């Protein structure tokens, strides 16, 4: 997000990023951060349901916590993401999505995603 944790900007960005997959998005689960205050717009825009985890229950969104851990390998928590260029973020995204995973029988997330779409 260009302007911090703005709820309207987040909602627009989520809708924009997931719009091509609108029919495939069954639900969205998020935490209780103020950046998700406009969750109703996301639900309407994607024709889906947005669920919230219980406070202090990060285990309820384990795949996101795992992804955050992978991201932190490239962007330490003490770093400011605002100093990164879009190119840097794209490179990190590519590295994570092309990294084989044991859980996927050493396939990559992008391979599994493309198989799901086809």
PDB file of N, CA and C in Angstrom, residues 13-117:
ATOM      1  N   UNK A  13      -7.252  -2.264  -3.376  1.00  0.00           N
ATOM      2  CA  UNK A  13      -6.119  -3.057  -3.838  1.00  0.00           C
ATOM      3  C   UNK A  13      -6.456  -4.546  -3.831  1.00  0.00           C
ATOM      4  N   UNK A  14      -7.082  -5.024  -2.767  1.00  0.00           N
ATOM      5  CA  UNK A  14      -7.459  -6.441  -2.688  1.00  0.00           C
ATOM      6  C   UNK A  14      -8.421  -6.788  -3.819  1.00  0.00           C
ATOM      7  N   UNK A  15      -9.411  -5.942  -4.026  1.00  0.00           N
ATOM      8  CA  UNK A  15     -10.381  -6.191  -5.098  1.00  0.00           C
ATOM      9  C   UNK A  15      -9.685  -6.202  -6.456  1.00  0.00           C
ATOM     10  N   UNK A  16      -8.819  -5.243  -6.685  1.00  0.00           N
ATOM     11  CA  UNK A  16      -8.106  -5.161  -7.960  1.00  0.00           C
ATOM     12  C   UNK A  16      -7.237  -6.398  -8.197  1.00  0.00           C
ATOM     13  N   UNK A  17      -6.502  -6.827  -7.168  1.00  0.00           N
ATOM     14  CA  UNK A  17      -5.610  -7.969  -7.319  1.00  0.00           C
ATOM     15  C   UNK A  17      -6.358  -9.291  -7.497  1.00  0.00           C
ATOM     16  N   UNK A  18      -7.497  -9.432  -6.836  1.00  0.00           N
ATOM     17  CA  UNK A  18      -8.220 -10.700  -6.883  1.00  0.00           C
ATOM     18  C   UNK A  18      -9.355 -10.731  -7.902  1.00  0.00           C
ATOM     19  N   UNK A  19      -9.677  -9.611  -8.511  1.00  0.00           N
ATOM     20  CA  UNK A  19     -10.778  -9.548  -9.475  1.00  0.00           C
ATOM     21  C   UNK A  19     -10.659 -10.589 -10.598  1.00  0.00           C
ATOM     22  N   UNK A  20      -9.455 -10.826 -11.142  1.00  0.00           N
ATOM     23  CA  UNK A  20      -9.373 -11.846 -12.201  1.00  0.00           C
ATOM     24  C   UNK A  20      -9.750 -13.252 -11.725  1.00  0.00           C
ATOM     25  N   UNK A  21      -9.754 -13.469 -10.425  1.00  0.00           N
ATOM     26  CA  UNK A  21     -10.038 -14.781  -9.850  1.00  0.00           C
ATOM     27  C   UNK A  21     -11.332 -14.764  -9.043  1.00  0.00           C
ATOM     28  N   UNK A  22     -12.164 -13.784  -9.313  1.00  0.00           N
ATOM     29  CA  UNK A  22     -13.368 -13.548  -8.511  1.00  0.00           C
ATOM     30  C   UNK A  22     -14.195 -14.816  -8.288  1.00  0.00           C
ATOM     31  N   UNK A  23     -14.415 -15.587  -9.309  1.00  0.00           N
ATOM     32  CA  UNK A  23     -15.215 -16.799  -9.172  1.00  0.00           C
ATOM     33  C   UNK A  23     -14.531 -17.898  -8.379  1.00  0.00           C
ATOM     34  N   UNK A  24     -13.225 -17.785  -8.212  1.00  0.00           N
ATOM     35  CA  UNK A  24     -12.462 -18.806  -7.502  1.00  0.00           C
ATOM     36  C   UNK A  24     -12.248 -18.474  -6.025  1.00  0.00           C
ATOM     37  N   UNK A  25     -12.437 -17.208  -5.664  1.00  0.00           N
ATOM     38  CA  UNK A  25     -12.234 -16.778  -4.273  1.00  0.00           C
ATOM     39  C   UNK A  25     -13.488 -17.148  -3.486  1.00  0.00           C
ATOM     40  N   UNK A  26     -13.347 -18.151  -2.643  1.00  0.00           N
ATOM     41  CA  UNK A  26     -14.502 -18.626  -1.858  1.00  0.00           C
ATOM     42  C   UNK A  26     -14.678 -17.818  -0.575  1.00  0.00           C
ATOM     43  N   UNK A  27     -13.586 -17.613   0.150  1.00  0.00           N
ATOM     44  CA  UNK A  27     -13.613 -16.836   1.386  1.00  0.00           C
ATOM     45  C   UNK A  27     -12.273 -16.136   1.543  1.00  0.00           C
ATOM     46  N   UNK A  28     -12.260 -15.138   2.421  1.00  0.00           N
ATOM     47  CA  UNK A  28     -11.026 -14.456   2.811  1.00  0.00           C
ATOM     48  C   UNK A  28     -11.007 -14.423   4.327  1.00  0.00           C
ATOM     49  N   UNK A  29      -9.868 -14.765   4.904  1.00  0.00           N
ATOM     50  CA  UNK A  29      -9.724 -14.712   6.359  1.00  0.00           C
ATOM     51  C   UNK A  29      -8.611 -13.736   6.698  1.00  0.00           C
ATOM     52  N   UNK A  30      -8.882 -12.856   7.630  1.00  0.00           N
ATOM     53  CA  UNK A  30      -7.913 -11.833   7.990  1.00  0.00           C
ATOM     54  C   UNK A  30      -7.891 -11.626   9.492  1.00  0.00           C
ATOM     55  N   UNK A  31      -6.959 -10.801   9.927  1.00  0.00           N
ATOM     56  CA  UNK A  31      -6.928 -10.481  11.352  1.00  0.00           C
ATOM     57  C   UNK A  31      -7.814  -9.262  11.606  1.00  0.00           C
ATOM     58  N   UNK A  32      -7.745  -8.722  12.796  1.00  0.00           N
ATOM     59  CA  UNK A  32      -8.646  -7.645  13.198  1.00  0.00           C
ATOM     60  C   UNK A  32      -8.022  -6.262  13.068  1.00  0.00           C
ATOM     61  N   UNK A  33      -7.017  -6.122  12.215  1.00  0.00           N
ATOM     62  CA  UNK A  33      -6.361  -4.834  12.031  1.00  0.00           C
ATOM     63  C   UNK A  33      -7.311  -3.792  11.451  1.00  0.00           C
ATOM     64  N   UNK A  34      -7.064  -2.542  11.794  1.00  0.00           N
ATOM     65  CA  UNK A  34      -7.933  -1.453  11.317  1.00  0.00           C
ATOM     66  C   UNK A  34      -7.893  -1.304   9.805  1.00  0.00           C
ATOM     67  N   UNK A  35      -6.840  -1.840   9.173  1.00  0.00           N
ATOM     68  CA  UNK A  35      -6.763  -1.748   7.712  1.00  0.00           C
ATOM     69  C   UNK A  35      -7.841  -2.579   7.022  1.00  0.00           C
ATOM     70  N   UNK A  36      -8.524  -3.449   7.782  1.00  0.00           N
ATOM     71  CA  UNK A  36      -9.583  -4.266   7.211  1.00  0.00           C
ATOM     72  C   UNK A  36     -10.984  -3.757   7.567  1.00  0.00           C
ATOM     73  N   UNK A  37     -11.074  -2.507   8.010  1.00  0.00           N
ATOM     74  CA  UNK A  37     -12.368  -1.926   8.374  1.00  0.00           C
ATOM     75  C   UNK A  37     -13.356  -1.906   7.211  1.00  0.00           C
ATOM     76  N   UNK A  38     -12.832  -1.839   6.002  1.00  0.00           N
ATOM     77  CA  UNK A  38     -13.708  -1.787   4.836  1.00  0.00           C
ATOM     78  C   UNK A  38     -13.902  -3.188   4.238  1.00  0.00           C
ATOM     79  N   UNK A  39     -13.990  -4.177   5.093  1.00  0.00           N
ATOM     80  CA  UNK A  39     -14.144  -5.566   4.658  1.00  0.00           C
ATOM     81  C   UNK A  39     -15.421  -5.798   3.872  1.00  0.00           C
ATOM     82  N   UNK A  40     -16.452  -5.010   4.139  1.00  0.00           N
ATOM     83  CA  UNK A  40     -17.712  -5.187   3.413  1.00  0.00           C
ATOM     84  C   UNK A  40     -17.544  -4.854   1.940  1.00  0.00           C
ATOM     85  N   UNK A  41     -16.711  -3.861   1.636  1.00  0.00           N
ATOM     86  CA  UNK A  41     -16.442  -3.519   0.230  1.00  0.00           C
ATOM     87  C   UNK A  41     -15.711  -4.662  -0.460  1.00  0.00           C
ATOM     88  N   UNK A  42     -14.779  -5.285   0.246  1.00  0.00           N
ATOM     89  CA  UNK A  42     -14.054  -6.424  -0.316  1.00  0.00           C
ATOM     90  C   UNK A  42     -15.027  -7.566  -0.590  1.00  0.00           C
ATOM     91  N   UNK A  43     -15.872  -7.861   0.377  1.00  0.00           N
ATOM     92  CA  UNK A  43     -16.845  -8.939   0.226  1.00  0.00           C
ATOM     93  C   UNK A  43     -17.777  -8.673  -0.955  1.00  0.00           C
ATOM     94  N   UNK A  44     -18.264  -7.436  -1.073  1.00  0.00           N
ATOM     95  CA  UNK A  44     -19.145  -7.075  -2.196  1.00  0.00           C
ATOM     96  C   UNK A  44     -18.394  -7.146  -3.526  1.00  0.00           C
ATOM     97  N   UNK A  45     -17.200  -6.555  -3.544  1.00  0.00           N
ATOM     98  CA  UNK A  45     -16.433  -6.475  -4.784  1.00  0.00           C
ATOM     99  C   UNK A  45     -16.023  -7.822  -5.336  1.00  0.00           C
ATOM    100  N   UNK A  46     -15.854  -8.797  -4.465  1.00  0.00           N
ATOM    101  CA  UNK A  46     -15.417 -10.125  -4.900  1.00  0.00           C
ATOM    102  C   UNK A  46     -16.502 -11.187  -4.749  1.00  0.00           C
ATOM    103  N   UNK A  47     -17.680 -10.776  -4.323  1.00  0.00           N
ATOM    104  CA  UNK A  47     -18.799 -11.703  -4.102  1.00  0.00           C
ATOM    105  C   UNK A  47     -18.353 -12.879  -3.235  1.00  0.00           C
ATOM    106  N   UNK A  48     -17.777 -12.548  -2.094  1.00  0.00           N
ATOM    107  CA  UNK A  48     -17.271 -13.574  -1.193  1.00  0.00           C
ATOM    108  C   UNK A  48     -17.596 -13.192   0.247  1.00  0.00           C
ATOM    109  N   UNK A  49     -17.141 -13.989   1.173  1.00  0.00           N
ATOM    110  CA  UNK A  49     -17.322 -13.713   2.589  1.00  0.00           C
ATOM    111  C   UNK A  49     -15.955 -13.465   3.213  1.00  0.00           C
ATOM    112  N   UNK A  50     -15.877 -12.455   4.068  1.00  0.00           N
ATOM    113  CA  UNK A  50     -14.642 -12.153   4.788  1.00  0.00           C
ATOM    114  C   UNK A  50     -14.837 -12.580   6.238  1.00  0.00           C
ATOM    115  N   UNK A  51     -13.938 -13.416   6.715  1.00  0.00           N
ATOM    116  CA  UNK A  51     -13.956 -13.865   8.099  1.00  0.00           C
ATOM    117  C   UNK A  51     -12.791 -13.236   8.846  1.00  0.00           C
ATOM    118  N   UNK A  52     -12.952 -13.100  10.156  1.00  0.00           N
ATOM    119  CA  UNK A  52     -11.906 -12.547  11.012  1.00  0.00           C
ATOM    120  C   UNK A  52     -11.455 -13.594  12.017  1.00  0.00           C
ATOM    121  N   UNK A  53     -10.157 -13.605  12.281  1.00  0.00           N
ATOM    122  CA  UNK A  53      -9.631 -14.505  13.301  1.00  0.00           C
ATOM    123  C   UNK A  53      -9.953 -13.927  14.679  1.00  0.00           C
ATOM    124  N   UNK A  54      -9.898 -14.776  15.666  1.00  0.00           N
ATOM    125  CA  UNK A  54     -10.027 -14.307  17.035  1.00  0.00           C
ATOM    126  C   UNK A  54      -8.756 -13.539  17.401  1.00  0.00           C
ATOM    127  N   UNK A  55      -8.864 -12.551  18.288  1.00  0.00           N
ATOM    128  CA  UNK A  55      -7.665 -11.817  18.704  1.00  0.00           C
ATOM    129  C   UNK A  55      -6.595 -12.755  19.266  1.00  0.00           C
ATOM    130  N   UNK A  56      -5.348 -12.472  18.909  1.00  0.00           N
ATOM    131  CA  UNK A  56      -4.186 -13.231  19.385  1.00  0.00           C
ATOM    132  C   UNK A  56      -4.265 -14.706  19.004  1.00  0.00           C
ATOM    133  N   UNK A  57      -4.852 -15.006  17.854  1.00  0.00           N
ATOM    134  CA  UNK A  57      -4.984 -16.391  17.387  1.00  0.00           C
ATOM    135  C   UNK A  57      -4.402 -16.525  15.991  1.00  0.00           C
ATOM    136  N   UNK A  58      -3.132 -16.202  15.861  1.00  0.00           N
ATOM    137  CA  UNK A  58      -2.500 -16.226  14.547  1.00  0.00           C
ATOM    138  C   UNK A  58      -2.547 -17.616  13.909  1.00  0.00           C
ATOM    139  N   UNK A  59      -2.667 -18.652  14.723  1.00  0.00           N
ATOM    140  CA  UNK A  59      -2.756 -20.009  14.200  1.00  0.00           C
ATOM    141  C   UNK A  59      -3.995 -20.203  13.332  1.00  0.00           C
ATOM    142  N   UNK A  60      -4.997 -19.335  13.479  1.00  0.00           N
ATOM    143  CA  UNK A  60      -6.214 -19.455  12.679  1.00  0.00           C
ATOM    144  C   UNK A  60      -5.996 -19.026  11.231  1.00  0.00           C
ATOM    145  N   UNK A  61      -4.889 -18.404  10.946  1.00  0.00           N
ATOM    146  CA  UNK A  61      -4.532 -18.056   9.571  1.00  0.00           C
ATOM    147  C   UNK A  61      -3.087 -18.465   9.321  1.00  0.00           C
ATOM    148  N   UNK A  62      -2.859 -19.752   9.500  1.00  0.00           N
ATOM    149  CA  UNK A  62      -1.514 -20.309   9.439  1.00  0.00           C
ATOM    150  C   UNK A  62      -0.799 -20.098   8.126  1.00  0.00           C
ATOM    151  N   UNK A  63      -1.507 -20.204   7.001  1.00  0.00           N
ATOM    152  CA  UNK A  63      -0.821 -20.038   5.715  1.00  0.00           C
ATOM    153  C   UNK A  63      -0.301 -18.618   5.543  1.00  0.00           C
ATOM    154  N   UNK A  64      -1.021 -17.643   6.070  1.00  0.00           N
ATOM    155  CA  UNK A  64      -0.552 -16.251   5.996  1.00  0.00           C
ATOM    156  C   UNK A  64       0.656 -16.070   6.899  1.00  0.00           C
ATOM    157  N   UNK A  65       0.616 -16.645   8.083  1.00  0.00           N
ATOM    158  CA  UNK A  65       1.759 -16.532   8.989  1.00  0.00           C
ATOM    159  C   UNK A  65       2.996 -17.197   8.383  1.00  0.00           C
ATOM    160  N   UNK A  66       2.793 -18.321   7.690  1.00  0.00           N
ATOM    161  CA  UNK A  66       3.903 -18.977   7.015  1.00  0.00           C
ATOM    162  C   UNK A  66       4.462 -18.071   5.911  1.00  0.00           C
ATOM    163  N   UNK A  67       3.582 -17.469   5.128  1.00  0.00           N
ATOM    164  CA  UNK A  67       4.017 -16.551   4.064  1.00  0.00           C
ATOM    165  C   UNK A  67       4.772 -15.365   4.654  1.00  0.00           C
ATOM    166  N   UNK A  68       4.286 -14.843   5.770  1.00  0.00           N
ATOM    167  CA  UNK A  68       4.992 -13.733   6.422  1.00  0.00           C
ATOM    168  C   UNK A  68       6.406 -14.152   6.819  1.00  0.00           C
ATOM    169  N   UNK A  69       6.554 -15.381   7.292  1.00  0.00           N
ATOM    170  CA  UNK A  69       7.875 -15.880   7.657  1.00  0.00           C
ATOM    171  C   UNK A  69       8.802 -15.955   6.449  1.00  0.00           C
ATOM    172  N   UNK A  70       8.268 -16.375   5.312  1.00  0.00           N
ATOM    173  CA  UNK A  70       9.073 -16.427   4.089  1.00  0.00           C
ATOM    174  C   UNK A  70       9.470 -15.016   3.648  1.00  0.00           C
ATOM    175  N   UNK A  71       8.542 -14.096   3.733  1.00  0.00           N
ATOM    176  CA  UNK A  71       8.828 -12.703   3.353  1.00  0.00           C
ATOM    177  C   UNK A  71       9.915 -12.132   4.259  1.00  0.00           C
ATOM    178  N   UNK A  72       9.857 -12.456   5.545  1.00  0.00           N
ATOM    179  CA  UNK A  72      10.833 -11.926   6.506  1.00  0.00           C
ATOM    180  C   UNK A  72      12.247 -12.428   6.233  1.00  0.00           C
ATOM    181  N   UNK A  73      12.394 -13.487   5.456  1.00  0.00           N
ATOM    182  CA  UNK A  73      13.728 -13.930   5.064  1.00  0.00           C
ATOM    183  C   UNK A  73      14.375 -12.914   4.132  1.00  0.00           C
ATOM    184  N   UNK A  74      13.561 -12.156   3.424  1.00  0.00           N
ATOM    185  CA  UNK A  74      14.058 -11.154   2.479  1.00  0.00           C
ATOM    186  C   UNK A  74      13.920  -9.731   3.014  1.00  0.00           C
ATOM    187  N   UNK A  75      12.913  -9.523   3.842  1.00  0.00           N
ATOM    188  CA  UNK A  75      12.664  -8.197   4.413  1.00  0.00           C
ATOM    189  C   UNK A  75      12.568  -8.346   5.925  1.00  0.00           C
ATOM    190  N   UNK A  76      13.656  -8.112   6.648  1.00  0.00           N
ATOM    191  CA  UNK A  76      13.605  -8.254   8.115  1.00  0.00           C
ATOM    192  C   UNK A  76      12.557  -7.327   8.730  1.00  0.00           C
ATOM    193  N   UNK A  77      12.018  -7.744   9.855  1.00  0.00           N
ATOM    194  CA  UNK A  77      10.963  -6.980  10.519  1.00  0.00           C
ATOM    195  C   UNK A  77      11.395  -5.549  10.831  1.00  0.00           C
ATOM    196  N   UNK A  78      12.679  -5.352  11.075  1.00  0.00           N
ATOM    197  CA  UNK A  78      13.171  -4.009  11.398  1.00  0.00           C
ATOM    198  C   UNK A  78      13.257  -3.101  10.163  1.00  0.00           C
ATOM    199  N   UNK A  79      13.103  -3.679   8.977  1.00  0.00           N
ATOM    200  CA  UNK A  79      13.176  -2.896   7.739  1.00  0.00           C
ATOM    201  C   UNK A  79      11.874  -2.150   7.493  1.00  0.00           C
ATOM    202  N   UNK A  80      11.985  -1.082   6.740  1.00  0.00           N
ATOM    203  CA  UNK A  80      10.792  -0.325   6.343  1.00  0.00           C
ATOM    204  C   UNK A  80      10.482  -0.652   4.893  1.00  0.00           C
ATOM    205  N   UNK A  81       9.320  -1.235   4.674  1.00  0.00           N
ATOM    206  CA  UNK A  81       8.940  -1.645   3.325  1.00  0.00           C
ATOM    207  C   UNK A  81       8.819  -0.449   2.385  1.00  0.00           C
ATOM    208  N   UNK A  82       8.574   0.727   2.939  1.00  0.00           N
ATOM    209  CA  UNK A  82       8.426   1.912   2.087  1.00  0.00           C
ATOM    210  C   UNK A  82       9.724   2.253   1.358  1.00  0.00           C
ATOM    211  N   UNK A  83      10.841   1.703   1.801  1.00  0.00           N
ATOM    212  CA  UNK A  83      12.121   1.943   1.136  1.00  0.00           C
ATOM    213  C   UNK A  83      12.347   0.996  -0.041  1.00  0.00           C
ATOM    214  N   UNK A  84      11.469   0.009  -0.201  1.00  0.00           N
ATOM    215  CA  UNK A  84      11.608  -0.941  -1.303  1.00  0.00           C
ATOM    216  C   UNK A  84      10.937  -0.399  -2.558  1.00  0.00           C
ATOM    217  N   UNK A  85      11.512  -0.724  -3.684  1.00  0.00           N
ATOM    218  CA  UNK A  85      10.920  -0.366  -4.966  1.00  0.00           C
ATOM    219  C   UNK A  85      10.000  -1.499  -5.401  1.00  0.00           C
ATOM    220  N   UNK A  86       9.060  -1.191  -6.284  1.00  0.00           N
ATOM    221  CA  UNK A  86       8.165  -2.221  -6.791  1.00  0.00           C
ATOM    222  C   UNK A  86       8.955  -3.382  -7.397  1.00  0.00           C
ATOM    223  N   UNK A  87      10.054  -3.064  -8.061  1.00  0.00           N
ATOM    224  CA  UNK A  87      10.913  -4.084  -8.664  1.00  0.00           C
ATOM    225  C   UNK A  87      11.438  -5.047  -7.595  1.00  0.00           C
ATOM    226  N   UNK A  88      11.833  -4.511  -6.446  1.00  0.00           N
ATOM    227  CA  UNK A  88      12.328  -5.356  -5.351  1.00  0.00           C
ATOM    228  C   UNK A  88      11.232  -6.302  -4.861  1.00  0.00           C
ATOM    229  N   UNK A  89      10.037  -5.768  -4.700  1.00  0.00           N
ATOM    230  CA  UNK A  89       8.909  -6.576  -4.225  1.00  0.00           C
ATOM    231  C   UNK A  89       8.572  -7.654  -5.250  1.00  0.00           C
ATOM    232  N   UNK A  90       8.609  -7.298  -6.538  1.00  0.00           N
ATOM    233  CA  UNK A  90       8.343  -8.286  -7.586  1.00  0.00           C
ATOM    234  C   UNK A  90       9.377  -9.413  -7.558  1.00  0.00           C
ATOM    235  N   UNK A  91      10.638  -9.072  -7.324  1.00  0.00           N
ATOM    236  CA  UNK A  91      11.696 -10.086  -7.269  1.00  0.00           C
ATOM    237  C   UNK A  91      11.500 -11.027  -6.077  1.00  0.00           C
ATOM    238  N   UNK A  92      11.151 -10.472  -4.929  1.00  0.00           N
ATOM    239  CA  UNK A  92      10.910 -11.287  -3.736  1.00  0.00           C
ATOM    240  C   UNK A  92       9.709 -12.199  -3.962  1.00  0.00           C
ATOM    241  N   UNK A  93       8.668 -11.655  -4.551  1.00  0.00           N
ATOM    242  CA  UNK A  93       7.468 -12.438  -4.854  1.00  0.00           C
ATOM    243  C   UNK A  93       7.809 -13.609  -5.775  1.00  0.00           C
ATOM    244  N   UNK A  94       8.593 -13.331  -6.797  1.00  0.00           N
ATOM    245  CA  UNK A  94       8.986 -14.387  -7.738  1.00  0.00           C
ATOM    246  C   UNK A  94       9.802 -15.465  -7.033  1.00  0.00           C
ATOM    247  N   UNK A  95      10.727 -15.058  -6.172  1.00  0.00           N
ATOM    248  CA  UNK A  95      11.547 -16.038  -5.449  1.00  0.00           C
ATOM    249  C   UNK A  95      10.679 -16.945  -4.574  1.00  0.00           C
ATOM    250  N   UNK A  96       9.736 -16.347  -3.877  1.00  0.00           N
ATOM    251  CA  UNK A  96       8.873 -17.126  -2.981  1.00  0.00           C
ATOM    252  C   UNK A  96       7.954 -18.051  -3.781  1.00  0.00           C
ATOM    253  N   UNK A  97       7.394 -17.551  -4.877  1.00  0.00           N
ATOM    254  CA  UNK A  97       6.433 -18.344  -5.648  1.00  0.00           C
ATOM    255  C   UNK A  97       7.077 -19.406  -6.533  1.00  0.00           C
ATOM    256  N   UNK A  98       8.389 -19.318  -6.725  1.00  0.00           N
ATOM    257  CA  UNK A  98       9.079 -20.345  -7.528  1.00  0.00           C
ATOM    258  C   UNK A  98       9.945 -21.254  -6.654  1.00  0.00           C
ATOM    259  N   UNK A  99       9.768 -21.156  -5.367  1.00  0.00           N
ATOM    260  CA  UNK A  99      10.531 -21.961  -4.417  1.00  0.00           C
ATOM    261  C   UNK A  99       9.792 -23.282  -4.161  1.00  0.00           C
ATOM    262  N   UNK A 100      10.425 -24.418  -4.475  1.00  0.00           N
ATOM    263  CA  UNK A 100       9.758 -25.707  -4.240  1.00  0.00           C
ATOM    264  C   UNK A 100       9.413 -25.903  -2.758  1.00  0.00           C
ATOM    265  N   UNK A 101       8.279 -26.536  -2.505  1.00  0.00           N
ATOM    266  CA  UNK A 101       7.820 -26.775  -1.133  1.00  0.00           C
ATOM    267  C   UNK A 101       7.612 -28.260  -0.889  1.00  0.00           C
ATOM    268  N   UNK A 102       8.122 -28.726   0.214  1.00  0.00           N
ATOM    269  CA  UNK A 102       7.929 -30.127   0.594  1.00  0.00           C
ATOM    270  C   UNK A 102       6.439 -30.452   0.661  1.00  0.00           C
ATOM    271  N   UNK A 103       5.669 -29.544   1.243  1.00  0.00           N
ATOM    272  CA  UNK A 103       4.225 -29.751   1.394  1.00  0.00           C
ATOM    273  C   UNK A 103       3.530 -29.947   0.048  1.00  0.00           C
ATOM    274  N   UNK A 104       4.139 -29.415  -1.026  1.00  0.00           N
ATOM    275  CA  UNK A 104       3.576 -29.536  -2.369  1.00  0.00           C
ATOM    276  C   UNK A 104       4.313 -30.604  -3.184  1.00  0.00           C
ATOM    277  N   UNK A 105       4.915 -31.571  -2.486  1.00  0.00           N
ATOM    278  CA  UNK A 105       5.720 -32.606  -3.151  1.00  0.00           C
ATOM    279  C   UNK A 105       6.797 -31.985  -4.032  1.00  0.00           C
ATOM    280  N   UNK A 106       7.379 -30.921  -3.527  1.00  0.00           N
ATOM    281  CA  UNK A 106       8.472 -30.187  -4.163  1.00  0.00           C
ATOM    282  C   UNK A 106       8.072 -29.500  -5.461  1.00  0.00           C
ATOM    283  N   UNK A 107       6.793 -29.295  -5.624  1.00  0.00           N
ATOM    284  CA  UNK A 107       6.289 -28.418  -6.675  1.00  0.00           C
ATOM    285  C   UNK A 107       6.380 -26.988  -6.138  1.00  0.00           C
ATOM    286  N   UNK A 108       6.149 -26.007  -6.974  1.00  0.00           N
ATOM    287  CA  UNK A 108       6.196 -24.620  -6.525  1.00  0.00           C
ATOM    288  C   UNK A 108       4.774 -24.063  -6.412  1.00  0.00           C
ATOM    289  N   UNK A 109       4.588 -23.030  -5.621  1.00  0.00           N
ATOM    290  CA  UNK A 109       3.254 -22.423  -5.527  1.00  0.00           C
ATOM    291  C   UNK A 109       2.716 -21.959  -6.881  1.00  0.00           C
ATOM    292  N   UNK A 110       3.572 -21.400  -7.721  1.00  0.00           N
ATOM    293  CA  UNK A 110       3.083 -20.923  -9.018  1.00  0.00           C
ATOM    294  C   UNK A 110       2.653 -22.091  -9.898  1.00  0.00           C
ATOM    295  N   UNK A 111       3.380 -23.207  -9.837  1.00  0.00           N
ATOM    296  CA  UNK A 111       2.973 -24.386 -10.608  1.00  0.00           C
ATOM    297  C   UNK A 111       1.616 -24.899 -10.135  1.00  0.00           C
ATOM    298  N   UNK A 112       1.434 -24.960  -8.831  1.00  0.00           N
ATOM    299  CA  UNK A 112       0.165 -25.445  -8.280  1.00  0.00           C
ATOM    300  C   UNK A 112      -0.982 -24.500  -8.618  1.00  0.00           C
ATOM    301  N   UNK A 113      -0.721 -23.216  -8.555  1.00  0.00           N
ATOM    302  CA  UNK A 113      -1.738 -22.223  -8.883  1.00  0.00           C
ATOM    303  C   UNK A 113      -2.161 -22.366 -10.345  1.00  0.00           C
ATOM    304  N   UNK A 114      -1.182 -22.473 -11.238  1.00  0.00           N
ATOM    305  CA  UNK A 114      -1.490 -22.604 -12.661  1.00  0.00           C
ATOM    306  C   UNK A 114      -2.229 -23.916 -12.946  1.00  0.00           C
ATOM    307  N   UNK A 115      -1.838 -25.013 -12.269  1.00  0.00           N
ATOM    308  CA  UNK A 115      -2.554 -26.277 -12.418  1.00  0.00           C
ATOM    309  C   UNK A 115      -4.004 -26.150 -11.965  1.00  0.00           C
ATOM    310  N   UNK A 116      -4.219 -25.380 -10.904  1.00  0.00           N
ATOM    311  CA  UNK A 116      -5.570 -25.183 -10.387  1.00  0.00           C
ATOM    312  C   UNK A 116      -6.425 -24.410 -11.400  1.00  0.00           C
ATOM    313  N   UNK A 117      -5.826 -23.413 -12.043  1.00  0.00           N
ATOM    314  CA  UNK A 117      -6.571 -22.605 -13.008  1.00  0.00           C
ATOM    315  C   UNK A 117      -6.899 -23.370 -14.280  1.00  0.00           C
TER     316      UNK A 117
END
